Each structure stands twice: as C-alpha cells, then as structure tokens.
Tab-separated table of C-alpha atoms in Angstrom:
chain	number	residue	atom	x	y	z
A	721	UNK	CA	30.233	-11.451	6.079
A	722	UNK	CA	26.939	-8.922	5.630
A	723	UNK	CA	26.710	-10.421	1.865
A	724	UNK	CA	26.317	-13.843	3.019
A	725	UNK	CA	22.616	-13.483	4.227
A	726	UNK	CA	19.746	-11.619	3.348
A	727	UNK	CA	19.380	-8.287	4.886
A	728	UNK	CA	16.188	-8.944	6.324
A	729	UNK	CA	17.232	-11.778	7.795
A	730	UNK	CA	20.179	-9.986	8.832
A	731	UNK	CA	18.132	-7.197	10.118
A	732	UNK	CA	15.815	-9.735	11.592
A	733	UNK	CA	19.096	-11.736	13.609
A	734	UNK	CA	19.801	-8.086	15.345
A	735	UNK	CA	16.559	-7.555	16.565
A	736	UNK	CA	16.443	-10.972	17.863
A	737	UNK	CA	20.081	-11.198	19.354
A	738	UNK	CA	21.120	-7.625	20.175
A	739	UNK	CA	17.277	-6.501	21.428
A	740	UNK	CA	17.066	-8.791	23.767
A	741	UNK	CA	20.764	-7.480	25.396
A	742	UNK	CA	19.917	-4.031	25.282
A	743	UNK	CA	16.410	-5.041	26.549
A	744	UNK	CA	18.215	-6.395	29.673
A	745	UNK	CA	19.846	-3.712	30.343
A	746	UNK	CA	17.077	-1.015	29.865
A	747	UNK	CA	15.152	-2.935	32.089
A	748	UNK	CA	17.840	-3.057	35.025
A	749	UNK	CA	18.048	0.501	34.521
A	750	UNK	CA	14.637	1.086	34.721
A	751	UNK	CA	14.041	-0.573	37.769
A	752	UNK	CA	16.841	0.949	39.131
A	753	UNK	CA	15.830	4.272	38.628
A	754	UNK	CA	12.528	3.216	39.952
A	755	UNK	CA	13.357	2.331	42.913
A	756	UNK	CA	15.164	5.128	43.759
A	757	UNK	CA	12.533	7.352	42.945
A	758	UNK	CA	10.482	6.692	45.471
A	759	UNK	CA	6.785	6.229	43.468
A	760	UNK	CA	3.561	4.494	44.048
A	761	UNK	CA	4.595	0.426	43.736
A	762	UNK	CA	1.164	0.808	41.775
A	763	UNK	CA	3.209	3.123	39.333
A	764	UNK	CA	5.930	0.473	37.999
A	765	UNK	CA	4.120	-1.416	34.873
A	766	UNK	CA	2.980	1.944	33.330
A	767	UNK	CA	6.343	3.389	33.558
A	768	UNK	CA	7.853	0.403	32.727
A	769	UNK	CA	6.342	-0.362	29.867
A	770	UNK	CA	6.269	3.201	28.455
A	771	UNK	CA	9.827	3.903	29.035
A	772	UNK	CA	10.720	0.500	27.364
A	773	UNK	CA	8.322	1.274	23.973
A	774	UNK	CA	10.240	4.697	24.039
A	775	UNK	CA	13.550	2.120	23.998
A	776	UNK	CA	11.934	0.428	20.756
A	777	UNK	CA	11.022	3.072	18.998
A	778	UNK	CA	15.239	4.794	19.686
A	779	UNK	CA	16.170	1.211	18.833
A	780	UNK	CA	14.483	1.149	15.526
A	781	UNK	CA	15.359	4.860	14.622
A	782	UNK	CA	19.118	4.000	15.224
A	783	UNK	CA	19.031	0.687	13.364
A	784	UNK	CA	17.125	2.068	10.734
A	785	UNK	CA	19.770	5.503	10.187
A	786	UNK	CA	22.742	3.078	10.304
A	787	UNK	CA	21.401	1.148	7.279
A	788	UNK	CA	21.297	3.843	5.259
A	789	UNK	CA	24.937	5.438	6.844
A	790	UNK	CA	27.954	4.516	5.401
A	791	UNK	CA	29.582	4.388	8.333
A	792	UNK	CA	28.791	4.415	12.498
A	793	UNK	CA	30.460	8.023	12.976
A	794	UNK	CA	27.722	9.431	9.900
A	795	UNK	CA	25.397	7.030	10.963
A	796	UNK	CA	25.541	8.644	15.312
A	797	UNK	CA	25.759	12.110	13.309
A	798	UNK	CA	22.683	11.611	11.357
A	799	UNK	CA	20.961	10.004	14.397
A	800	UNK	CA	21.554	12.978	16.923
A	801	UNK	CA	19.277	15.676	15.443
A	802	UNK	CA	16.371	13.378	15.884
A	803	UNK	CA	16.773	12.026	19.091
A	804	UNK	CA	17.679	15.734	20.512
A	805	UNK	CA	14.481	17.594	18.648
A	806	UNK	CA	12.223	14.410	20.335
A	807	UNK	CA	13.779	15.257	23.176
A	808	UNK	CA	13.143	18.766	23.624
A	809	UNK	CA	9.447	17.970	22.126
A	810	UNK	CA	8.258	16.025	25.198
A	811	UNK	CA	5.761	18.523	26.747
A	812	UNK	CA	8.022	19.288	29.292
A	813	UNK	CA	11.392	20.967	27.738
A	814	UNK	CA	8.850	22.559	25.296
A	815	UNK	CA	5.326	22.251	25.990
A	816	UNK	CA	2.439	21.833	22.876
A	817	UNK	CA	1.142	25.059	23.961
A	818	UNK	CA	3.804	27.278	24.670
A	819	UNK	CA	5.719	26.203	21.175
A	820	UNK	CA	5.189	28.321	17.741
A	821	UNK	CA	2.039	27.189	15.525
A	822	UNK	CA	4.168	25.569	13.062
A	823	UNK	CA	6.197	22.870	15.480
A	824	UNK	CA	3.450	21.556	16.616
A	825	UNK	CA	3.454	18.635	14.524
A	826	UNK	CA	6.733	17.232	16.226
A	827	UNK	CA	4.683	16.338	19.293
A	828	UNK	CA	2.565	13.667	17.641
A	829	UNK	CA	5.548	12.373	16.100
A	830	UNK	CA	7.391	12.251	19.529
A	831	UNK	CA	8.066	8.961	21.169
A	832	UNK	CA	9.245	11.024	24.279
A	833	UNK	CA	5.968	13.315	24.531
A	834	UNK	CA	3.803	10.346	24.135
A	835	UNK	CA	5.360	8.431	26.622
A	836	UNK	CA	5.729	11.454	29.051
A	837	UNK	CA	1.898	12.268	28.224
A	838	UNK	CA	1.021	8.931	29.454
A	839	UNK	CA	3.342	8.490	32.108
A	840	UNK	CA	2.332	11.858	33.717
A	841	UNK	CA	-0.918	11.321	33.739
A	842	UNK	CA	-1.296	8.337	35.467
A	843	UNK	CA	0.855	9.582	38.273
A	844	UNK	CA	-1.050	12.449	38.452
A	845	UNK	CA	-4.421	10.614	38.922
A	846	UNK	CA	-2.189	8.491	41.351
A	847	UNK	CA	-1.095	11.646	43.022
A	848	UNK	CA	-4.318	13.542	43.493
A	849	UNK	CA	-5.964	16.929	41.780
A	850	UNK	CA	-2.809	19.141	42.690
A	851	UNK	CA	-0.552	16.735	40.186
A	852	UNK	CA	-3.712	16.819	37.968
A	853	UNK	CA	-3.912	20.128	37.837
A	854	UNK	CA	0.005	20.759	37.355
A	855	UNK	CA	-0.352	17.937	34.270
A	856	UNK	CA	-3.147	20.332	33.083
A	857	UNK	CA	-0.921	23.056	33.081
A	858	UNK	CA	1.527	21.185	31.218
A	859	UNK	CA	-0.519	20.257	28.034
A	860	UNK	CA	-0.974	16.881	28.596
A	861	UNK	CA	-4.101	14.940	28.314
A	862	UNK	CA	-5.163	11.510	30.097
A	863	UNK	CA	-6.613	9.080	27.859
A	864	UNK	CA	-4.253	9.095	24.801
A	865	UNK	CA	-2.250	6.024	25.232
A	866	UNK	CA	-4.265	4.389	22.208
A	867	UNK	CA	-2.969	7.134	19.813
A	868	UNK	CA	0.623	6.868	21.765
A	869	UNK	CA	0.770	3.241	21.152
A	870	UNK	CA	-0.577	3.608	17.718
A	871	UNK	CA	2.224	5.771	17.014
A	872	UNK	CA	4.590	4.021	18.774
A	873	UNK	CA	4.279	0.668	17.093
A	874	UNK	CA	4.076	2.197	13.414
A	875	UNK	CA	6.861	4.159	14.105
A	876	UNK	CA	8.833	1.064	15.010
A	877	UNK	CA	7.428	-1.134	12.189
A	878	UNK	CA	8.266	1.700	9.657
A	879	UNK	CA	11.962	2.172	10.974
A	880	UNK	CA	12.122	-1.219	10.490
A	881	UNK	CA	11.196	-1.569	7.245
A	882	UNK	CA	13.570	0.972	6.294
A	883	UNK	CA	15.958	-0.606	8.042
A	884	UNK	CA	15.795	-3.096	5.150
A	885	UNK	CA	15.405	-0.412	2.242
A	886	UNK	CA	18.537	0.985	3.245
A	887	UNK	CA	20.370	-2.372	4.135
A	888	UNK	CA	19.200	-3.855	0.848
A	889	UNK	CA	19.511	-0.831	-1.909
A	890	UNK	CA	21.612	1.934	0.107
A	891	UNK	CA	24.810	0.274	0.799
A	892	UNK	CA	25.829	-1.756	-1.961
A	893	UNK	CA	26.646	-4.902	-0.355
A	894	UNK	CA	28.109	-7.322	-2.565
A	895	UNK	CA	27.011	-10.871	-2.527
C-alpha cells in the first residue's frame, strides 16, 4: 500500500495522524509527572512545552532513521546510539565543562541539553540564588532558549526532510 501515494504525502499523513496520538499521550505523561513533582504551578508551560519540543525533535529523528531502515528492528538499532549519546549529553549525565575538548560539539546538537538548559534555569530563577548558583555549577546558562528553539525546529524540519529522501530514493518502493 506505501506505493500508492507519494511519500511526502505519506510522510505528511503520519505526522498528521500518528503525532497527534503520541502527542496525547506525551502530554498525559507530562502532566502526570508534573504533578507529582511537586513544582511551582508557575513552572508548568516552560516544562511543558520544552519537554514536548524534545518529543518532536525524538519523533522526527525516529521517523526520519526508519525511512532510510529496511526494516523496524535496523531501523530501533540505528536509532539507539543517538538517542543514548543525547542523552548522556544533557549537562547533567555529562556536563559541557567537565567533558573532553573534542565532544563538545554534541551539546549544541542536543535536544536534551537544550531543553534541560532551559528548563533548569527557569526553575532556578523560580527557586532562588542557591538553585542559581547550583545551575551555575552545572554549565548551564539562562537566556539561550532562542538558540534552543532555533535548533530545535531545524533539527525537526531537517529530519523531516530526510524523512522523505530516504522514503523516496532509499527504499525502493515500487509504484
């Protein structure tokens, strides 16, 4: 059925149809998580919306390594070694400072640090100069959620676009 339609359209159909599910249920599970943890009310739409952009960018990064994947157990294979080097890379696992000279590069890259960066920040002006102070410590700087969205939102319009490289030329779909 995948060489009935165009693969951007077909690319464009997922992000309308399964985004919105998975948006549903990121959402419940941020709020969720939210409320348990006990933070300023104040807090919510900057976490929110932070944590969900991080869910976009993951989003596009798997869609876009499954096009190009002949199959979903390659595809999840392929997919892991990003997801777990962003992960370590968040300024908190691994700070900017305390890594070696030359990975350095992976924190401007990181969907996780950015969001963390951001995130942290505003709870620690929330929170008083202790939590500004321990932010400090940890590398990260207020007033970089302009580059962070920046990056965000190419990073997710570039995945994208791949997506439909590798749906269109990688896969050989026959029409």
């Amino acid at each position: 059925s995948e060489a009935l339609y165009d693969e951007s359209m077909m690319a464009l159909a997922s992000f309308a149809i399964d985004v919105p599910l998975a948006l549903l249920g990121a959402s419940l599970q941020i709020a969720i998580a939210f409320t348990f943890s006990g933070m300023a009310h104040s807090l919510f739409w900057t976490i929110f919306g932070w944590t969900l952009l991080v869910f976009f960018v993951y989003d596009s990064l798997f869609a876009c390594v499954a096009a190009y994947a002949p199959d979903a157990q390659l595809a999840q294979l392929l997919a892991t070694p990003c997801l777990t080097i962003f992960m370590l890379f968040n300024g908190f696992c691994v700070s900017r400072g305390g890594s070696p000279p030359w990975f350095r590069w992976i924190f401007d890259l990181s969907p996780n640090f950015h969001a963390m960066q951001s995130i942290i920040t505003s709870v620690a002006a929330a929170e008083g100069p202790e939590a500004v102070s321990f932010a400090d410590m940890l590398g990260y700087r207020a007033g970089q959620e302009e580059t962070a969205l920046g990056v965000m939102v190419g990073s997710i319009v570039v995945l994208r676009f791949l997506q439909v490289i590798g749906l269109k030329f990688f896969n050989h779909i026959q029409k």
